[in-house]
Coordinates of C-alpha atoms in Angstrom, one line a residue:
Chain A
Q1 CA -51.5 -13.0 29.4
Q2 CA -49.5 -10.2 28.2
Q3 CA -51.3 -7.0 28.8
V4 CA -50.6 -4.5 31.5
K5 CA -53.6 -2.6 32.4
Q6 CA -53.6 0.9 34.0
S7 CA -55.9 3.0 35.0
P8 CA -57.5 6.0 35.5
Q9 CA -57.0 7.3 31.8
S10 CA -56.4 10.8 32.9
L11 CA -56.3 12.3 36.6
I12 CA -56.8 16.0 37.6
V13 CA -54.9 16.8 41.0
Q14 CA -54.3 19.4 43.0
K15 CA -51.3 21.2 44.0
G16 CA -49.5 19.2 46.4
G17 CA -51.5 16.4 46.0
I18 CA -51.1 13.0 45.8
S19 CA -51.5 11.9 42.4
I20 CA -52.2 7.7 42.5
I21 CA -52.0 5.6 39.0
N22 CA -52.8 1.4 39.1
C23 CA -51.3 -0.9 36.8
A24 CA -52.3 -4.7 36.9
Y25 CA -51.2 -7.6 35.1
E26 CA -51.2 -11.1 34.5
N27 CA -48.2 -12.7 33.3
T28 CA -46.5 -14.1 36.5
A29 CA -42.8 -14.2 34.3
F30 CA -42.8 -10.4 34.4
D31 CA -40.2 -9.7 36.7
Y32 CA -39.5 -5.6 35.7
F33 CA -41.5 -2.6 36.2
P34 CA -40.6 0.7 34.8
W35 CA -42.4 3.5 34.9
Y36 CA -42.0 6.0 32.4
Q37 CA -43.1 9.8 31.9
Q38 CA -43.8 11.8 28.5
F39 CA -44.2 15.4 28.3
P40 CA -46.1 16.7 25.2
G41 CA -43.9 16.6 22.2
K42 CA -41.4 14.6 23.8
G43 CA -40.7 11.5 23.9
P44 CA -41.2 9.2 27.0
A45 CA -38.1 8.5 29.8
L46 CA -37.8 6.1 32.6
L47 CA -38.3 7.7 35.6
I48 CA -38.3 4.8 38.1
A49 CA -38.6 1.2 38.4
I50 CA -38.9 -2.1 40.8
R51 CA -38.4 -5.7 40.5
P52 CA -40.6 -7.9 42.3
D53 CA -38.3 -9.0 45.1
V54 CA -39.0 -5.2 47.0
S55 CA -42.5 -4.2 47.8
E56 CA -41.5 -0.6 47.2
K57 CA -39.2 1.6 46.1
K58 CA -38.7 5.7 46.5
E59 CA -37.0 8.5 44.4
G60 CA -38.1 11.4 45.9
R61 CA -41.6 12.5 45.4
F62 CA -41.9 9.3 43.4
T63 CA -42.8 5.9 45.0
I64 CA -43.5 2.6 43.3
S65 CA -45.6 0.3 45.4
F66 CA -45.3 -3.4 44.5
N67 CA -48.5 -6.4 45.4
K68 CA -47.0 -9.5 44.1
S69 CA -49.4 -11.5 45.4
A70 CA -52.6 -9.2 43.5
K71 CA -50.1 -9.0 40.6
Q72 CA -50.6 -5.1 41.0
F73 CA -48.2 -1.8 40.9
S74 CA -49.1 1.6 41.8
L75 CA -47.0 5.2 41.0
H76 CA -47.4 7.5 43.8
I77 CA -46.2 11.5 43.2
M78 CA -46.3 12.7 46.8
D79 CA -46.5 16.7 47.1
S80 CA -48.0 16.8 43.0
Q81 CA -46.6 20.1 41.4
P82 CA -47.7 21.6 38.1
G83 CA -44.6 20.4 36.1
D84 CA -45.2 16.7 37.0
S85 CA -48.5 17.4 34.7
A86 CA -47.4 14.9 31.7
T87 CA -48.5 11.4 30.6
Y88 CA -47.5 8.2 32.7
F89 CA -47.1 4.7 31.6
C90 CA -46.2 1.6 33.3
A91 CA -44.7 -1.5 31.5
A92 CA -43.4 -4.7 32.6
S93 CA -40.9 -7.1 31.2
I94 CA -39.3 -10.2 31.4
R95 CA -35.5 -9.6 32.2
S96 CA -34.6 -13.4 32.8
R97 CA -31.9 -15.1 30.7
G98 CA -33.3 -16.2 27.3
S99 CA -35.5 -13.4 27.3
Q100 CA -35.6 -10.5 24.8
G101 CA -36.9 -8.1 27.3
N102 CA -39.4 -6.1 25.7
L103 CA -41.6 -3.9 27.4
I104 CA -45.3 -4.1 27.4
F105 CA -46.6 -1.1 27.8
G106 CA -50.1 0.3 29.3
K107 CA -52.3 2.6 27.8
G108 CA -50.9 5.5 29.9
T109 CA -52.7 8.1 32.5
K110 CA -52.7 11.8 31.7
L111 CA -52.1 13.9 34.6
S112 CA -53.2 17.2 35.3
V113 CA -51.2 19.0 38.0
K114 CA -54.3 22.1 38.9
P115 CA -52.1 24.8 40.5
Chain B
N1 CA -23.9 12.8 23.1
A2 CA -27.3 13.4 21.5
G3 CA -28.7 9.8 22.5
V4 CA -31.7 8.2 20.3
T5 CA -32.3 10.9 17.0
Q6 CA -35.0 10.4 14.6
T7 CA -35.6 12.1 11.2
P8 CA -37.7 14.0 10.1
K9 CA -40.0 15.2 13.0
F10 CA -42.8 15.6 11.1
Q11 CA -44.4 14.2 7.6
V12 CA -47.7 14.2 5.7
L13 CA -48.1 11.7 2.8
K14 CA -50.5 10.6 0.6
T15 CA -52.2 7.3 0.7
G16 CA -49.7 4.9 -1.0
Q17 CA -46.9 6.5 -0.8
S18 CA -44.3 4.9 0.6
M19 CA -41.5 6.7 2.9
T20 CA -38.6 5.7 5.5
L21 CA -38.3 7.3 9.2
Q22 CA -34.9 7.2 10.6
C23 CA -33.2 6.5 13.6
A24 CA -29.7 6.3 14.8
Q25 CA -28.4 5.8 18.7
D26 CA -25.1 7.2 19.6
M27 CA -24.7 5.1 23.0
N28 CA -23.0 1.7 21.6
H29 CA -26.7 -0.2 22.2
N30 CA -27.6 -3.7 20.9
S31 CA -31.0 -3.3 20.7
M32 CA -33.2 -0.8 19.0
Y33 CA -36.9 -0.5 18.6
W34 CA -39.6 0.8 17.0
Y35 CA -43.2 1.9 18.6
R36 CA -46.1 3.4 17.5
Q37 CA -48.7 5.9 19.8
D38 CA -51.9 6.4 19.1
P39 CA -54.0 7.9 21.3
G40 CA -55.9 5.9 23.9
M41 CA -53.8 3.0 22.8
G42 CA -50.1 3.1 24.9
L43 CA -47.1 2.6 23.3
R44 CA -46.9 -0.1 20.7
L45 CA -44.0 -2.2 19.4
I46 CA -43.9 -2.6 15.6
Y47 CA -40.4 -4.4 15.1
Y48 CA -37.2 -4.7 17.1
S49 CA -33.9 -5.8 16.8
A50 CA -31.8 -7.7 19.1
S51 CA -28.4 -7.3 17.8
E52 CA -26.9 -5.7 14.3
G53 CA -28.4 -8.2 11.8
T54 CA -31.3 -9.4 13.3
T55 CA -35.0 -7.9 13.0
D56 CA -38.2 -9.5 14.5
K57 CA -41.9 -8.6 14.4
G58 CA -43.6 -6.8 17.5
E59 CA -47.9 -6.9 18.0
V60 CA -48.2 -4.8 15.1
P61 CA -45.5 -4.9 11.9
N62 CA -47.9 -5.2 9.8
G63 CA -47.7 -2.6 6.5
Y64 CA -44.3 -2.1 7.9
N65 CA -40.6 -2.9 7.2
V66 CA -37.1 -2.4 9.0
S67 CA -33.4 -2.8 8.0
R68 CA -31.1 -2.3 11.1
L69 CA -28.4 -1.1 8.7
N70 CA -25.6 -0.9 11.3
K71 CA -25.2 -1.1 15.4
R72 CA -26.1 2.8 14.9
E73 CA -29.0 2.9 12.4
F74 CA -32.5 1.5 12.8
S75 CA -35.1 2.3 9.8
L76 CA -38.6 1.7 9.6
R77 CA -40.2 1.6 6.0
L78 CA -43.5 2.3 4.9
E79 CA -44.0 1.0 1.6
S80 CA -47.6 2.0 0.8
A81 CA -48.9 4.0 3.6
A82 CA -52.8 4.5 4.4
P83 CA -54.4 6.9 6.8
S84 CA -54.5 4.2 9.3
Q85 CA -50.9 4.4 9.9
T86 CA -51.6 8.1 10.9
S87 CA -49.4 8.2 14.0
V88 CA -46.8 9.8 16.1
Y89 CA -43.5 6.8 15.7
F90 CA -40.3 5.9 18.3
C91 CA -37.4 5.0 18.1
A92 CA -35.6 3.4 21.3
S93 CA -32.5 1.6 22.3
R94 CA -31.1 -0.6 25.2
G95 CA -28.0 -1.6 26.4
G96 CA -26.7 -5.2 26.1
L97 CA -27.0 -5.7 30.2
G98 CA -29.2 -2.2 31.0
E99 CA -32.7 -2.4 31.2
T100 CA -34.1 1.2 30.5
Q101 CA -35.0 1.9 27.2
Y102 CA -33.9 5.3 25.4
F103 CA -36.3 6.9 23.1
G104 CA -36.2 9.5 20.3
P105 CA -38.4 12.4 20.4
G106 CA -40.6 10.9 17.8
T107 CA -41.5 11.5 14.3
R108 CA -45.2 12.7 13.6
L109 CA -47.0 11.3 10.1
L110 CA -50.2 12.5 8.9
V111 CA -51.6 10.2 6.0
L112 CA -54.3 11.3 4.1

């Protein structure tokens, strides 16, 4: 119930292509869905996040698509660049009053963008 | 503004040795977290502290203890290290009304 399932485990995309990473969850109480980006040797950093009251959020080349009925959300990276090569983690938490708001992370996707 | 800092950056221990991983944040955040990251396993929560003076177990607390020394500092202690504790450890913090967790650079621990 608390799991967030992420796929694929690894992804290779050509420069200029679209990278798509998918996540699924079971707990309908989750109400905050962030994506974190981690470069080798560094800590994860927030990339973009969405709440379930919207179906899509876009920030530059990064877009989250959210499907509440399917309990799925995905990260789309348009015009992928070699500098986007990193590990991406989806996560979910409950932000309502009384909850600790702890993040449940997916297992990560290692993205490689080939020049 | 350093954000979240962790020491040491890298450590090698022998089985049975003890050590403390240090974490400090300068963002006046209430909540602090310790995670471990293993290949293919994502980030798993070890312990967290919702506020100064409180600590709670996360998903994988066995073999670890924590201390929230003050609002800035949250340490993780391995009393008797085991090879299964070889991992990369991340500390994170979050502000009272904020949703973003800010991560430190990590401590790479090798237990032989």
